Short mmCIF file of C-alpha atoms in Angstrom, two decimals:
data_model
loop_
_atom_site.label_atom_id
_atom_site.label_comp_id
_atom_site.label_asym_id
_atom_site.label_seq_id
_atom_site.Cartn_x
_atom_site.Cartn_y
_atom_site.Cartn_z
CA MET A 1 66.26 -10.01 57.95
CA TYR A 2 65.52 -12.32 54.99
CA LEU A 3 64.76 -15.21 57.37
CA ARG A 4 62.37 -13.03 59.39
CA ILE A 5 60.46 -11.85 56.31
CA GLY A 6 60.53 -15.38 54.89
CA ILE A 7 58.84 -16.67 58.05
CA ILE A 8 56.13 -13.98 57.79
CA LEU A 9 55.57 -14.95 54.13
CA ALA A 10 55.37 -18.65 55.11
CA ILE A 11 52.79 -17.81 57.82
CA MET A 12 50.70 -15.94 55.22
CA VAL A 13 50.86 -18.89 52.81
CA VAL A 14 49.92 -21.35 55.59
CA ALA A 15 47.04 -19.10 56.73
CA TYR A 16 45.72 -18.90 53.16
CA SER A 17 46.05 -22.67 52.63
CA LEU A 18 44.37 -23.48 55.95
CA ALA A 19 41.49 -21.14 55.20
CA LYS A 20 41.02 -22.73 51.75
CA TRP A 21 41.24 -26.17 53.33
CA LYS A 22 38.43 -25.15 55.68
CA ASN A 23 36.40 -24.23 52.55
CA LEU A 24 36.45 -20.49 53.18
CA SER A 25 35.99 -18.32 50.08
CA VAL A 26 39.05 -16.93 48.25
CA GLU A 27 38.31 -13.46 49.64
CA LEU A 28 38.18 -14.61 53.28
CA SER A 29 41.26 -16.80 52.73
CA MET A 30 43.19 -13.76 51.50
CA LEU A 31 41.87 -11.75 54.45
CA SER A 32 43.10 -14.40 56.89
CA ALA A 33 46.51 -14.32 55.14
CA ALA A 34 46.62 -10.53 55.54
CA VAL A 35 45.59 -10.59 59.22
CA CYS A 36 47.94 -13.48 60.13
CA GLY A 37 50.80 -11.84 58.21
CA GLY A 38 50.17 -8.57 60.05
CA ILE A 39 50.10 -10.31 63.45
CA ALA A 40 53.30 -12.22 62.63
CA GLY A 41 54.94 -8.96 61.55
CA ALA A 42 53.84 -7.28 64.79
CA PHE A 43 56.13 -9.65 66.75
CA VAL A 44 59.06 -7.76 65.21
CA SER A 45 57.21 -4.42 65.12
CA THR A 46 56.73 -4.40 61.34
CA PRO A 47 54.04 -3.06 61.71
CA PRO A 48 53.61 -2.31 65.46
CA ILE A 49 50.50 -4.14 66.78
CA GLY A 50 48.76 -0.81 67.52
CA GLN A 51 49.08 0.14 63.85
CA LEU A 52 47.77 -3.13 62.39
CA ALA A 53 44.08 -2.12 62.28
CA ARG A 54 45.02 1.21 60.68
CA HIS A 55 47.01 -0.61 57.98
CA LEU A 56 44.11 -2.95 57.23
CA VAL A 57 41.58 -0.12 56.97
CA GLU A 58 43.96 2.03 54.95
CA GLY A 59 44.54 -0.92 52.60
CA ALA A 60 40.78 -1.28 52.14
CA PHE A 61 40.77 2.19 50.53
CA THR A 62 43.44 1.34 47.91
CA TYR A 63 40.99 0.37 45.19
CA LEU A 64 37.95 2.47 46.16
CA ASP A 65 38.01 4.12 42.72
CA VAL A 66 38.01 0.70 41.03
CA ILE A 67 35.10 -0.39 43.25
CA LEU A 68 33.11 2.66 42.12
CA VAL A 69 33.89 1.96 38.44
CA PHE A 70 32.88 -1.70 38.84
CA SER A 71 29.61 -0.86 40.58
CA THR A 72 28.42 1.98 38.34
CA ALA A 73 29.46 0.26 35.09
CA THR A 74 27.71 -2.96 36.01
CA ILE A 75 24.50 -1.16 37.02
CA PHE A 76 24.63 0.66 33.66
CA MET A 77 25.01 -2.62 31.74
CA ALA A 78 22.29 -4.25 33.86
CA ILE A 79 19.87 -1.45 32.84
CA VAL A 80 20.76 -2.00 29.14
CA ARG A 81 20.11 -5.75 29.57
CA GLU A 82 16.88 -5.26 31.53
CA SER A 83 15.50 -2.83 28.94
CA GLY A 84 15.83 -5.57 26.32
CA GLY A 85 18.81 -3.94 24.56
CA VAL A 86 21.07 -7.00 24.72
CA ASN A 87 18.41 -9.38 23.38
CA TYR A 88 17.58 -6.85 20.65
CA VAL A 89 21.19 -6.68 19.40
CA VAL A 90 21.75 -10.47 19.57
CA ARG A 91 18.46 -11.13 17.74
CA ALA A 92 19.33 -8.57 15.05
CA THR A 93 22.77 -10.19 14.57
CA ILE A 94 21.17 -13.58 13.94
CA LYS A 95 18.36 -12.13 11.82
CA TYR A 96 20.61 -10.27 9.38
CA PHE A 97 23.82 -12.34 9.45
CA TYR A 98 22.68 -15.92 10.05
CA ASN A 99 24.00 -16.95 6.62
CA LEU A 100 27.10 -14.71 6.82
CA ARG A 101 28.82 -16.82 9.46
CA ILE A 102 32.07 -14.82 9.78
CA ILE A 103 30.22 -11.54 10.37
CA ALA A 104 27.77 -13.15 12.81
CA LEU A 105 30.62 -14.67 14.84
CA ILE A 106 32.62 -11.42 14.92
CA LEU A 107 29.56 -9.38 15.94
CA LEU A 108 28.73 -11.83 18.74
CA MET A 109 32.37 -11.56 19.91
CA ILE A 110 32.07 -7.75 19.99
CA ILE A 111 28.82 -8.02 21.98
CA VAL A 112 30.69 -10.10 24.61
CA LEU A 113 33.66 -7.70 24.56
CA ILE A 114 31.65 -4.52 25.30
CA PRO A 115 30.41 -5.09 28.90
CA GLY A 116 33.79 -6.45 30.03
CA ALA A 117 35.65 -3.61 28.33
CA LEU A 118 33.43 -1.04 30.05
CA THR A 119 33.50 -2.65 33.49
CA GLY A 120 36.90 -4.36 33.55
CA ALA A 121 35.34 -7.66 34.60
CA GLY A 122 34.88 -10.61 32.24
CA SER A 123 32.36 -12.07 34.66
CA VAL A 124 30.11 -9.04 34.06
CA SER A 125 30.20 -9.79 30.32
CA LEU A 126 29.02 -13.32 31.00
CA LEU A 127 26.38 -12.23 33.51
CA VAL A 128 24.96 -9.56 31.20
CA VAL A 129 25.25 -11.00 27.66
CA GLY A 130 26.56 -14.55 28.24
CA ALA A 131 23.22 -16.39 28.07
CA PRO A 132 21.78 -14.76 24.89
CA VAL A 133 25.14 -14.98 23.09
CA ALA A 134 25.53 -18.66 24.08
CA LEU A 135 22.04 -19.26 22.69
CA ALA A 136 22.92 -17.49 19.43
CA LEU A 137 26.18 -19.47 19.09
CA GLY A 138 24.18 -22.66 19.64
CA TYR A 139 21.82 -21.66 16.79
CA LEU A 140 24.90 -21.21 14.60
CA GLY A 141 25.54 -24.94 15.12
CA ILE A 142 28.44 -24.77 17.59
CA THR A 143 28.80 -27.46 20.28
CA LYS A 144 28.33 -26.52 23.96
CA ARG A 145 31.97 -27.34 24.76
CA ARG A 146 33.18 -24.94 22.09
CA ILE A 147 30.62 -22.29 23.12
CA ALA A 148 31.96 -22.44 26.69
CA ALA A 149 35.53 -22.18 25.33
CA ILE A 150 34.67 -19.15 23.15
CA LEU A 151 32.90 -17.40 26.03
CA PHE A 152 35.79 -18.08 28.43
CA ILE A 153 38.51 -16.70 26.13
CA VAL A 154 36.50 -13.74 24.80
CA ALA A 155 35.16 -12.77 28.25
CA GLY A 156 38.76 -12.91 29.55
CA LEU A 157 39.91 -10.69 26.68
CA SER A 158 37.00 -8.31 27.37
CA ALA A 159 38.37 -7.77 30.88
CA ALA A 160 41.72 -6.81 29.33
CA ALA A 161 40.15 -4.56 26.70
CA PRO A 162 40.14 -0.75 27.12
CA PRO A 163 38.85 1.60 28.50
CA VAL A 164 38.72 -0.22 31.89
CA ASN A 165 41.39 -2.84 32.59
CA ILE A 166 41.61 -3.59 36.31
CA TRP A 167 45.03 -5.32 36.12
CA ALA A 168 46.47 -2.32 34.30
CA MET A 169 44.78 0.02 36.80
CA ILE A 170 46.26 -1.88 39.77
CA LEU A 171 49.71 -1.93 38.17
CA SER A 172 49.53 1.73 37.19
CA ALA A 173 48.43 2.74 40.71
CA GLY A 174 51.15 0.60 42.29
CA THR A 175 53.99 1.77 40.05
CA ALA A 176 53.00 5.45 39.78
CA ILE A 177 52.46 5.18 36.00
CA PRO A 178 49.48 7.20 34.69
CA TYR A 179 46.60 5.08 33.40
CA VAL A 180 46.75 6.64 29.93
CA GLY A 181 47.83 5.41 26.51
CA PHE A 182 46.43 1.89 26.90
CA GLU A 183 43.76 2.12 24.17
CA LEU A 184 45.83 0.81 21.23
CA PRO A 185 48.29 -1.48 23.11
CA LEU A 186 45.27 -3.27 24.59
CA GLY A 187 42.60 -2.73 21.94
CA ILE A 188 44.50 -4.05 18.90
CA PRO A 189 45.67 -7.40 20.39
CA VAL A 190 42.28 -7.99 22.04
CA LEU A 191 40.41 -7.54 18.74
CA ILE A 192 42.87 -9.70 16.76
CA LEU A 193 43.03 -12.47 19.38
CA GLY A 194 39.26 -12.38 19.94
CA THR A 195 38.58 -12.66 16.19
CA PHE A 196 41.01 -15.56 15.87
CA THR A 197 39.43 -17.35 18.87
CA VAL A 198 35.85 -16.99 17.73
CA LEU A 199 36.67 -18.08 14.17
CA PHE A 200 38.92 -20.98 15.22
CA LEU A 201 36.50 -22.38 17.80
CA GLY A 202 33.26 -21.37 16.08
CA TRP A 203 33.93 -22.12 12.44
CA LYS A 204 32.76 -25.74 12.45
CA ARG A 205 28.97 -26.08 12.10
CA GLU A 206 27.70 -29.24 13.80
CA ARG A 207 24.03 -28.83 12.80
CA THR A 208 21.89 -26.48 10.72
CA MET A 209 18.55 -24.89 11.58
CA ASP A 210 16.05 -22.87 9.59
CA LEU A 211 16.32 -19.09 10.27
CA GLY A 212 12.57 -18.74 10.93
CA GLU A 213 12.72 -21.54 13.48
CA VAL A 214 15.76 -19.90 15.18
CA LEU A 215 14.05 -16.50 15.44
CA LYS A 216 10.94 -18.13 16.90
CA GLU A 217 13.03 -19.75 19.64
CA MET A 218 15.03 -16.61 20.54
CA PRO A 219 13.93 -14.45 23.52
CA GLU A 220 11.39 -11.76 22.60
CA VAL A 221 12.33 -8.07 22.80
CA PRO A 222 10.01 -5.24 23.94
CA GLU A 223 7.91 -3.94 21.03
CA ARG A 224 9.12 -0.33 21.27
CA MET A 225 12.81 -1.24 21.40
CA SER A 226 14.86 0.34 18.59
CA TRP A 227 18.49 0.94 17.62
CA TRP A 228 18.62 4.50 18.93
CA ARG A 229 17.39 3.35 22.37
CA VAL A 230 20.30 0.88 22.52
CA ILE A 231 22.98 3.17 21.09
CA LEU A 232 22.14 6.51 22.76
CA PRO A 233 23.45 5.63 26.29
CA PHE A 234 26.72 4.36 24.76
CA LEU A 235 27.03 7.48 22.59
CA ILE A 236 26.59 9.66 25.69
CA PHE A 237 29.21 7.63 27.60
CA PHE A 238 31.84 7.66 24.85
CA GLY A 239 30.92 11.27 24.02
CA LEU A 240 31.79 12.33 27.57
CA ILE A 241 35.14 10.51 27.35
CA VAL A 242 35.96 12.01 23.94
CA ALA A 243 34.86 15.51 25.04
CA SER A 244 37.28 15.45 27.97
CA ARG A 245 40.09 14.52 25.54
CA ILE A 246 39.22 17.06 22.81
CA LEU A 247 38.33 19.95 25.15
CA PRO A 248 40.42 19.24 28.26
CA PHE A 249 40.29 22.84 29.56
CA SER A 250 36.58 23.46 29.14
CA THR A 251 35.20 20.03 30.12
CA PRO A 252 34.82 19.25 33.83
CA ILE A 253 36.71 16.15 34.99
CA LEU A 254 33.83 13.78 35.65
CA GLY A 255 35.68 10.48 36.08
CA LEU A 256 34.53 7.07 34.83
CA PRO A 257 32.04 6.33 37.68
CA LEU A 258 30.11 9.58 37.12
CA GLU A 259 30.19 9.07 33.34
CA PHE A 260 28.69 5.60 33.84
CA VAL A 261 26.01 7.06 36.13
CA ILE A 262 25.05 9.64 33.48
CA ALA A 263 24.93 6.91 30.80
CA ALA A 264 22.84 4.73 33.15
CA LEU A 265 20.34 7.57 33.69
CA VAL A 266 20.03 8.01 29.90
CA ALA A 267 19.55 4.22 29.46
CA LEU A 268 16.86 4.35 32.14
CA LEU A 269 15.08 7.28 30.44
CA VAL A 270 15.04 5.71 26.95
CA SER A 271 14.15 2.20 28.13
CA PRO A 272 10.94 1.02 26.40
CA LYS A 273 9.80 -0.72 29.59
CA LYS A 274 9.66 0.37 33.22
CA ILE A 275 12.70 -0.73 35.20
CA LYS A 276 12.66 -1.10 39.00
CA ILE A 277 16.01 0.57 39.48
CA LEU A 278 16.37 -0.05 43.24
CA GLU A 279 15.76 -3.78 42.90
CA LEU A 280 18.02 -3.98 39.85
CA SER A 281 20.82 -2.13 41.69
CA ARG A 282 20.45 -4.36 44.75
CA ASP A 283 20.57 -7.50 42.62
CA THR A 284 23.59 -6.17 40.71
CA MET A 285 25.48 -5.44 43.94
CA LYS A 286 24.73 -8.98 45.13
CA ARG A 287 26.24 -10.42 41.93
CA LEU A 288 29.24 -8.13 42.20
CA LEU A 289 29.94 -8.95 45.85
CA PRO A 290 32.85 -11.41 45.30
CA LEU A 291 34.58 -9.00 42.90
CA LEU A 292 34.18 -5.99 45.19
CA ALA A 293 35.32 -7.97 48.23
CA THR A 294 38.37 -9.15 46.27
CA MET A 295 39.33 -5.54 45.55
CA VAL A 296 39.02 -4.57 49.24
CA VAL A 297 40.95 -7.61 50.49
CA VAL A 298 43.67 -7.29 47.85
CA GLY A 299 44.24 -3.71 49.04
CA MET A 300 44.54 -4.93 52.65
CA LEU A 301 46.89 -7.76 51.65
CA GLN A 302 49.06 -5.39 49.65
CA GLN A 303 49.28 -2.93 52.57
CA VAL A 304 50.24 -5.69 55.05
CA MET A 305 52.80 -7.13 52.63
CA THR A 306 54.35 -3.69 52.27
CA ALA A 307 54.39 -3.05 56.03
CA THR A 308 55.94 -6.45 56.82
CA GLY A 309 58.56 -6.35 54.06
CA VAL A 310 57.13 -9.36 52.20
CA ARG A 311 56.44 -7.26 49.11
CA GLY A 312 60.05 -6.10 49.08
CA LEU A 313 61.25 -9.71 49.37
CA LEU A 314 59.08 -10.77 46.41
CA SER A 315 60.34 -7.78 44.41
CA PHE A 316 63.88 -8.86 45.19
CA ALA A 317 63.07 -12.42 44.08
CA VAL A 318 61.70 -11.10 40.79
CA ILE A 319 64.70 -8.90 40.00
CA SER A 320 67.09 -11.74 40.96
CA THR A 321 65.58 -14.16 38.42
CA PRO A 322 67.59 -14.45 35.17
CA ILE A 323 65.75 -12.52 32.49
CA THR A 324 65.34 -15.43 30.01
CA LEU A 325 64.00 -17.70 32.76
CA LEU A 326 61.67 -14.90 33.87
CA PHE A 327 60.13 -14.56 30.39
CA ILE A 328 59.58 -18.33 30.21
CA LEU A 329 58.10 -18.45 33.72
CA LEU A 330 55.64 -15.63 32.93
CA ALA A 331 53.51 -18.10 30.94
CA VAL A 332 52.92 -20.08 34.17
CA ILE A 333 53.34 -17.59 37.03
CA ILE A 334 50.90 -14.97 35.74
CA PRO A 335 47.87 -17.24 35.07
CA VAL A 336 48.50 -19.27 38.26
CA SER A 337 48.70 -16.07 40.36
CA GLU A 338 45.31 -15.05 38.93
CA GLY A 339 43.85 -18.48 39.65
CA VAL A 340 44.95 -18.32 43.29
CA LEU A 341 44.77 -14.62 44.18
CA THR A 342 42.55 -13.19 41.39
CA TYR A 343 43.42 -9.47 41.10
CA GLY A 344 45.82 -9.85 44.04
CA GLY A 345 48.31 -11.46 41.66
CA ALA A 346 48.69 -8.15 39.81
CA ALA A 347 49.45 -6.29 43.04
CA ILE A 348 51.84 -8.85 44.50
CA ILE A 349 53.75 -10.14 41.47
CA GLY A 350 52.92 -7.59 38.78
CA ILE A 351 54.07 -4.41 40.51
CA PRO A 352 57.67 -5.54 41.26
CA LEU A 353 57.79 -7.13 37.81
CA ILE A 354 56.93 -3.82 36.13
CA TRP A 355 59.50 -1.96 38.26
CA PHE A 356 62.08 -4.46 37.09
CA LEU A 357 61.07 -4.46 33.40
CA ASP A 358 61.02 -0.66 33.44
CA SER A 359 64.52 -0.57 34.98
CA ILE A 360 65.97 -2.74 32.17
CA GLY A 361 64.72 -0.35 29.50
CA LEU A 362 61.40 -1.93 28.49
CA HIS A 363 58.34 0.28 28.03
CA ALA A 364 56.18 -0.02 31.15
CA THR A 365 52.80 0.78 29.54
CA VAL A 366 53.19 -1.77 26.72
CA ALA A 367 54.63 -4.33 29.17
CA ILE A 368 51.55 -3.83 31.41
CA ALA A 369 49.33 -4.33 28.35
CA GLY A 370 51.22 -7.56 27.52
CA LEU A 371 50.86 -8.87 31.08
CA SER A 372 47.15 -7.94 31.01
CA LEU A 373 46.64 -10.49 28.22
CA LEU A 374 48.09 -13.29 30.38
CA TRP A 375 46.11 -12.67 33.59
CA PRO A 376 42.63 -13.45 32.20
CA LEU A 377 43.82 -16.97 31.27
CA GLY A 378 44.17 -17.65 35.00
CA ASP A 379 40.44 -17.02 35.44
CA GLY A 380 39.92 -20.54 34.13
CA LEU A 381 42.26 -22.12 36.68
CA PRO A 382 41.30 -23.39 40.15
CA PRO A 383 40.79 -22.58 42.97
CA THR A 384 38.86 -19.51 41.76
CA ALA A 385 38.23 -20.24 38.02
CA LEU A 386 35.70 -17.39 38.08
CA ILE A 387 35.23 -16.85 34.33
CA GLY A 388 35.74 -20.55 33.52
CA ARG A 389 32.94 -21.64 35.86
CA LEU A 390 30.61 -18.89 34.62
CA SER A 391 31.32 -19.83 30.98
CA VAL A 392 30.38 -23.43 31.69
CA MET A 393 27.26 -22.28 33.55
CA VAL A 394 25.84 -19.89 30.91
CA SER A 395 26.61 -22.28 28.03
CA GLU A 396 24.92 -25.17 29.92
CA TYR A 397 27.92 -27.41 29.22
CA LYS A 398 27.62 -30.49 31.45
CA ASP A 399 30.73 -32.64 30.81
CA SER A 400 34.20 -32.50 32.40
CA TYR A 401 35.59 -29.03 33.21
CA TRP A 402 39.08 -30.08 32.05
CA THR A 403 37.75 -31.23 28.65
CA PHE A 404 36.28 -27.75 28.16
CA LEU A 405 39.54 -26.11 29.28
CA ARG A 406 41.61 -28.37 26.96
CA SER A 407 39.59 -27.18 23.97
CA THR A 408 40.95 -23.65 24.54
CA TRP A 409 44.57 -24.82 24.11
CA LEU A 410 45.39 -23.06 20.81
CA PRO A 411 43.89 -19.61 21.64
CA TRP A 412 45.50 -19.97 25.12
CA LEU A 413 48.91 -20.69 23.57
CA ILE A 414 48.65 -17.84 21.04
CA ILE A 415 47.52 -15.33 23.67
CA THR A 416 50.46 -16.38 25.87
CA VAL A 417 52.96 -15.97 23.03
CA VAL A 418 51.51 -12.58 21.98
CA GLY A 419 51.53 -11.33 25.61
CA ILE A 420 55.15 -12.35 26.21
CA LEU A 421 56.29 -10.95 22.84
CA MET A 422 54.56 -7.65 23.67
CA ILE A 423 56.58 -7.46 26.89
CA LYS A 424 59.83 -8.49 25.20
CA PHE A 425 59.45 -5.94 22.37
CA SER A 426 57.61 -3.30 24.42
CA ALA A 427 60.22 -0.64 23.68
CA ASP A 428 59.67 -1.12 19.91
CA LEU A 429 55.89 -0.93 20.36
CA GLU A 430 56.04 2.37 22.25
CA PHE A 431 54.46 4.17 19.24
CA LEU A 432 51.13 2.50 20.13
CA VAL A 433 51.11 4.44 23.41
CA ARG A 434 51.99 7.71 21.63
CA TRP A 435 49.19 7.18 19.11
CA SER A 436 46.70 6.50 21.93
CA ILE A 437 47.30 9.78 23.73
CA MET B 1 32.55 21.47 48.18
CA PRO B 2 32.53 21.19 44.34
CA LEU B 3 29.42 19.72 42.72
CA ILE B 4 31.27 16.72 41.25
CA MET B 5 32.60 15.77 44.69
CA ILE B 6 29.07 15.96 46.13
CA LEU B 7 27.88 13.68 43.31
CA TYR B 8 30.61 11.18 44.20
CA TYR B 9 29.48 11.17 47.84
CA ILE B 10 25.94 10.47 46.60
CA ILE B 11 27.24 7.57 44.45
CA CYS B 12 29.11 6.17 47.48
CA ALA B 13 26.00 6.52 49.65
CA TYR B 14 23.83 4.81 47.00
CA ILE B 15 26.20 1.84 46.66
CA ALA B 16 26.63 1.58 50.44
CA GLY B 17 22.82 1.70 50.79
CA MET B 18 22.42 -1.24 48.40
CA LEU B 19 25.06 -3.19 50.32
CA VAL B 20 23.33 -2.48 53.67
CA TRP B 21 20.00 -3.55 52.16
CA ASN B 22 21.53 -6.82 50.90
CA PHE B 23 23.30 -7.36 54.24
CA ILE B 24 20.02 -7.03 56.16
CA ARG B 25 18.20 -9.39 53.76
CA GLU B 26 20.99 -11.98 53.80
CA LYS B 27 19.88 -14.72 56.20
CA LYS B 28 21.81 -17.81 55.07
CA SER B 29 25.40 -17.15 54.02
CA VAL B 30 27.75 -16.00 56.79
CA ASN B 31 30.46 -15.70 54.12
CA ASP B 32 28.39 -13.17 52.17
CA MET B 33 27.52 -11.22 55.33
CA LEU B 34 31.21 -10.88 56.13
CA LEU B 35 31.98 -9.81 52.57
CA TYR B 36 29.24 -7.14 52.70
CA LEU B 37 30.79 -5.75 55.89
CA LEU B 38 34.25 -5.74 54.30
CA VAL B 39 33.12 -3.89 51.18
CA MET B 40 31.24 -1.37 53.30
CA ILE B 41 34.39 -0.32 55.21
CA PRO B 42 35.87 2.08 52.62
CA LEU B 43 32.49 3.32 51.40
CA VAL B 44 31.10 4.16 54.86
CA LEU B 45 34.37 5.74 56.01
CA ARG B 46 34.50 7.84 52.83
CA ILE B 47 30.92 9.04 53.38
CA LEU B 48 31.81 9.96 56.98
CA ARG B 49 34.98 11.62 55.62
CA VAL B 50 37.18 9.53 57.90
CA LYS B 51 40.62 8.96 56.37
#
């Protein structure tokens, strides 16, 4: 049996490698691995060939809810950006805190954290606020290499930040753990690690500019833009979330996608300039395409791996690894799985890992939060390097990619240590989950 | 059908509509065309209420 499943796994790996070799995208490479794995499994009727198409389509539905959250949240953030809200906040940060460097850096970090925290995708943070924040960091006298490093780490952390963390959502869905109680286990480390990163990488001022000159160079904001126009949509969004917590029996269960739609409609209504919503939505969906396709294909891959027994084999491999070795390997396996499979790594390696950690008495929710800190690091690793490449792009850094990545070594190391310690001591940190609920 | 469920069908239809629009306008990248079709699978089947 092991040999048979091992052969199916080898065929999937070869199919993925061949597809990558032929320069197919990561999503199509994963799809070819899923299809080839399914066909190989059909030779031994796991699954029967007649059931293969059903498994693939059924797998495509696995993350439909995540797809809806991604889409609606990103359209909401795109409306805020298009209305001039992002430029307004970045400009105000520089205007009032240009000489208070620590506060300016922390505020710019929070601006990068918000879109990723709301959408679950660090790439959305970079697409929505990356360019103006990179500009502001440049005015604070930070080199382009360090700007790219700050954006990469903080955008990665934003994807891990609550309320929407896709890795945690995938793991929760796959291990039948409710997606609740993640606010503090994720929020506290993200804020501490983000603050450390932005201060460590952004403290050194390479050049100084006059504030008046900086403000003249920054992008203009619409004349009628004001604080309440920026804040109101966010207040409505968080208000809906809080209302459902405080009044659970008298508030209808709207769900995150509908809450984002309501917030988007408010943002559209209070926008000081006219927004062509259909064109904006179409453009947003185009930008989101690789992320959405990844979610669909990961679902298919997961379904085929389950039907063929490959997922069981990997689970067995995980629970057979000596625990000390496993903790050491996490620092490599988790980021590499993200670099190769993007969110697929969470489904394929993360789910059996959480089953195992739960079975040895660790707290699953805190362990998931700890793992969630490690996955974003892989977004700087090839072949995908999604956030890494975007960070380089928006910061207009032109030198070697590896030089940029090397400059993130200390935040990378500290995030890795914090993530692994959170898993190791997850049972002791269980109070964070209790306080979140 | 509850109102919230109807709203979710409308959200699905809106997103699927944007994807179809992009798919039709996409003339160069075969990769992107394939990805649009893939992402449309769950959305279209959900709108048609096919499980």
